[in-house]
mmCIF file of C-alpha atoms in Angstrom:
data_model
loop_
_atom_site.group_PDB
_atom_site.id
_atom_site.type_symbol
_atom_site.label_atom_id
_atom_site.label_comp_id
_atom_site.label_asym_id
_atom_site.label_seq_id
_atom_site.Cartn_x
_atom_site.Cartn_y
_atom_site.Cartn_z
ATOM 1 C CA MET A 1 -0.056 -0.123 0.159
ATOM 2 C CA TRP A 2 1.205 3.598 -0.923
ATOM 3 C CA LEU A 3 0.269 6.328 1.600
ATOM 4 C CA SER A 4 1.273 9.907 0.797
ATOM 5 C CA VAL A 5 0.576 13.230 2.928
ATOM 6 C CA PHE A 6 0.518 16.575 1.271
ATOM 7 C CA GLY A 7 0.372 20.186 2.571
ATOM 8 C CA LEU A 8 2.781 22.712 4.201
ATOM 9 C CA ARG A 9 2.285 20.838 7.634
ATOM 10 C CA ARG A 10 2.994 17.439 6.184
ATOM 11 C CA ASN A 11 6.056 16.947 8.240
ATOM 12 C CA GLU A 12 4.163 17.302 11.623
ATOM 13 C CA ILE A 13 2.072 14.276 10.899
ATOM 14 C CA SER A 14 3.485 10.938 11.831
ATOM 15 C CA LEU A 15 3.043 7.642 9.584
ATOM 16 C CA PHE A 16 1.071 6.014 12.084
ATOM 17 C CA ASP A 17 -1.367 9.237 12.542
ATOM 18 C CA ALA A 18 -1.592 9.141 8.646
ATOM 19 C CA TYR A 19 -2.548 5.452 8.397
ATOM 20 C CA GLN A 20 -4.995 5.734 11.266
ATOM 21 C CA SER A 21 -6.958 8.687 9.567
ATOM 22 C CA TYR A 22 -6.639 6.626 6.019
ATOM 23 C CA ASN A 23 -8.051 3.720 8.042
ATOM 24 C CA SER A 24 -10.847 5.601 9.457
ATOM 25 C CA ARG A 25 -11.831 7.475 6.251
ATOM 26 C CA TYR A 26 -11.906 3.744 4.394
ATOM 27 C CA ASP A 27 -14.480 2.641 6.699
ATOM 28 C CA ILE A 28 -16.360 5.829 6.366
ATOM 29 C CA GLU A 29 -16.387 5.493 2.471
ATOM 30 C CA HIS A 30 -17.352 1.723 2.836
ATOM 31 C CA PHE A 31 -20.484 2.897 4.863
ATOM 32 C CA PHE A 32 -21.748 5.101 2.550
ATOM 33 C CA ARG A 33 -21.238 2.765 -0.721
ATOM 34 C CA PHE A 34 -22.780 -0.099 1.306
ATOM 35 C CA SER A 35 -25.567 2.082 2.195
ATOM 36 C CA LYS A 36 -26.275 3.648 -1.118
ATOM 37 C CA GLN A 37 -26.009 0.221 -3.057
ATOM 38 C CA ASN A 38 -28.387 -1.614 -0.531
ATOM 39 C CA LEU A 39 -30.230 0.567 1.441
ATOM 40 C CA LEU A 40 -31.485 3.294 -0.907
ATOM 41 C CA LEU A 41 -29.551 6.007 1.106
ATOM 42 C CA GLU A 42 -29.822 8.506 -2.072
ATOM 43 C CA ALA A 43 -33.372 7.245 -3.067
ATOM 44 C CA TYR A 44 -35.458 7.232 0.013
ATOM 45 C CA GLN A 45 -37.736 10.438 -0.125
ATOM 46 C CA THR A 46 -40.499 11.217 2.420
ATOM 47 C CA PRO A 47 -41.972 14.410 3.445
ATOM 48 C CA ASP A 48 -42.092 13.707 6.999
ATOM 49 C CA VAL A 49 -38.564 14.764 8.635
ATOM 50 C CA GLU A 50 -39.242 11.989 11.611
ATOM 51 C CA HIS A 51 -39.503 9.180 8.870
ATOM 52 C CA GLU A 52 -36.311 10.516 7.205
ATOM 53 C CA GLU A 53 -34.454 10.482 10.620
ATOM 54 C CA LEU A 54 -35.346 6.970 11.541
ATOM 55 C CA TRP A 55 -34.057 5.725 8.213
ATOM 56 C CA TRP A 56 -30.527 7.394 8.880
ATOM 57 C CA GLN A 57 -30.723 5.878 12.097
ATOM 58 C CA PHE A 58 -31.918 2.369 10.597
ATOM 59 C CA CYS A 59 -28.814 3.064 7.906
ATOM 60 C CA MET A 60 -26.348 3.728 10.448
ATOM 61 C CA LEU A 61 -27.002 0.730 12.471
ATOM 62 C CA THR A 62 -27.273 -1.845 9.692
ATOM 63 C CA PRO A 63 -23.499 -2.224 8.869
ATOM 64 C CA ILE A 64 -22.894 -2.901 12.875
ATOM 65 C CA MET A 65 -25.711 -5.527 12.929
ATOM 66 C CA ASP A 66 -24.504 -7.056 9.707
ATOM 67 C CA LYS A 67 -20.886 -7.646 11.463
ATOM 68 C CA LYS A 68 -22.451 -8.764 14.429
ATOM 69 C CA TYR A 69 -25.131 -11.354 13.360
ATOM 70 C CA MET A 70 -23.913 -12.198 10.135
ATOM 71 C CA VAL A 71 -23.067 -15.808 9.709
ATOM 72 C CA TYR A 72 -20.272 -16.757 7.240
#
């Protein structure tokens, strides 16, 4: 894996910190990709704000439950 840090203050960031930030970002990107493909995160529409908030909560909990209860 190649990992680069850019910017004027790049010398202030350790390799370990850069890797941790990248790893966190990867998890976030994976969540949004999974949610858009499988949970209709982009396509869900409702006039009721409460329903939309509940749907977002459901979408955020699904990957956690998927890892915990998934049988491989």
